[in-house]
Structures are given as structure tokens and as C-alpha cells.
Amino acid sequence: IINAKGNVKIEDTINNYFISTNEATYYKNSEKIITKGKTEAFLQSKYKIASEDIIYLIKKNNLSSIKKIKIE
């Protein structure tokens, strides 16, 4: 488990995603990223997503949140 706070930026050029947030936790065994607070994500160079408290399942390429999500 890796925890990060502050100006957190997560980039994976192989799986083509970028996440920017104030706080994130990465779970290596389950390939999952959980963010707390305001989060922006860019997936597959196609989707810009803005929300809060995001759960991103890397292997499934599934992003979810119980908060409102804005997709551009």
C-alpha cells in the first residue's frame, strides 16, 4: 500500500491514464487507486473526468464514485 498527500499526480503511460488529486492510496495487490477529495482523471486520452472520492480499478479500467461525476 502506498499513501500520498499533497499535490498527487499518478501517471501510467502503458495503461494510458493520469490522475490528479490531493490524497490517494494505491493498493498494489488489488491494482486499485482510491482518492479522497477533489480529483481529475484523464483516461485513454479520450475522457476528462472530474469528481471526488474516486475508486479506480486499474485491471478492469473501471472508475467510480458515489459523488457526482463530470465527463468531458
Short mmCIF file of C-alpha atoms in Angstrom, two decimals:
data_model
loop_
_atom_site.label_atom_id
_atom_site.label_comp_id
_atom_site.label_asym_id
_atom_site.label_seq_id
_atom_site.Cartn_x
_atom_site.Cartn_y
_atom_site.Cartn_z
CA ILE A 1 0.00 0.00 0.00
CA ILE A 2 1.27 3.45 -0.95
CA ASN A 3 -0.30 6.61 0.52
CA ALA A 4 0.32 10.08 -0.88
CA LYS A 5 -0.89 13.53 0.23
CA GLY A 6 -0.48 16.99 -1.23
CA ASN A 7 -0.27 17.67 -4.93
CA VAL A 8 -0.59 14.00 -6.00
CA LYS A 9 -0.13 13.07 -9.65
CA ILE A 10 -0.39 9.45 -10.86
CA GLU A 11 0.55 8.67 -14.45
CA ASP A 12 0.66 5.35 -16.27
CA THR A 13 1.73 5.70 -19.91
CA ILE A 14 1.30 1.97 -20.59
CA ASN A 15 -2.35 1.84 -19.47
CA ASN A 16 -2.88 5.44 -20.62
CA TYR A 17 -4.28 7.20 -17.57
CA PHE A 18 -3.41 10.24 -15.45
CA ILE A 19 -4.95 11.13 -12.08
CA SER A 20 -4.51 14.39 -10.17
CA THR A 21 -5.78 14.74 -6.59
CA ASN A 22 -4.89 15.91 -3.08
CA GLU A 23 -4.81 12.46 -1.49
CA ALA A 24 -4.50 8.96 -2.95
CA THR A 25 -3.93 5.39 -1.83
CA TYR A 26 -2.61 2.71 -4.18
CA TYR A 27 -3.26 -0.95 -3.40
CA LYS A 28 -0.72 -2.97 -5.40
CA ASN A 29 -2.20 -6.45 -4.81
CA SER A 30 -5.69 -5.49 -5.99
CA GLU A 31 -4.45 -2.91 -8.54
CA LYS A 32 -6.75 -0.24 -7.09
CA ILE A 33 -6.39 3.51 -6.56
CA ILE A 34 -8.64 5.34 -4.11
CA THR A 35 -8.63 9.14 -3.96
CA LYS A 36 -10.04 11.46 -1.33
CA GLY A 37 -11.29 14.92 -2.17
CA LYS A 38 -11.38 16.70 -5.50
CA THR A 39 -9.98 14.53 -8.30
CA GLU A 40 -9.37 14.89 -12.02
CA ALA A 41 -8.67 11.88 -14.20
CA PHE A 42 -7.75 11.53 -17.85
CA LEU A 43 -8.40 8.06 -19.30
CA GLN A 44 -7.27 6.71 -22.67
CA SER A 45 -6.55 10.25 -23.90
CA LYS A 46 -10.30 10.48 -24.57
CA TYR A 47 -12.06 11.22 -21.30
CA LYS A 48 -11.55 14.02 -18.80
CA ILE A 49 -13.32 13.17 -15.56
CA ALA A 50 -13.87 15.43 -12.56
CA SER A 51 -15.28 14.18 -9.27
CA GLU A 52 -14.45 13.49 -5.64
CA ASP A 53 -13.52 10.33 -3.75
CA ILE A 54 -12.84 8.15 -6.78
CA ILE A 55 -12.15 4.41 -6.88
CA TYR A 56 -10.21 3.31 -9.95
CA LEU A 57 -9.80 -0.42 -10.68
CA ILE A 58 -6.80 -0.49 -12.98
CA LYS A 59 -7.10 -4.00 -14.46
CA LYS A 60 -10.81 -3.53 -15.21
CA ASN A 61 -10.30 0.09 -16.32
CA ASN A 62 -13.31 0.95 -14.14
CA LEU A 63 -13.67 4.31 -12.42
CA SER A 64 -16.46 5.01 -9.94
CA SER A 65 -17.55 7.43 -7.24
CA ILE A 66 -20.61 7.91 -5.05
CA LYS A 67 -20.27 11.64 -5.73
CA LYS A 68 -21.29 13.43 -8.92
CA ILE A 69 -19.01 12.75 -11.90
CA LYS A 70 -18.48 15.17 -14.78
CA ILE A 71 -17.23 13.64 -18.02
CA GLU A 72 -15.92 15.75 -20.91
#
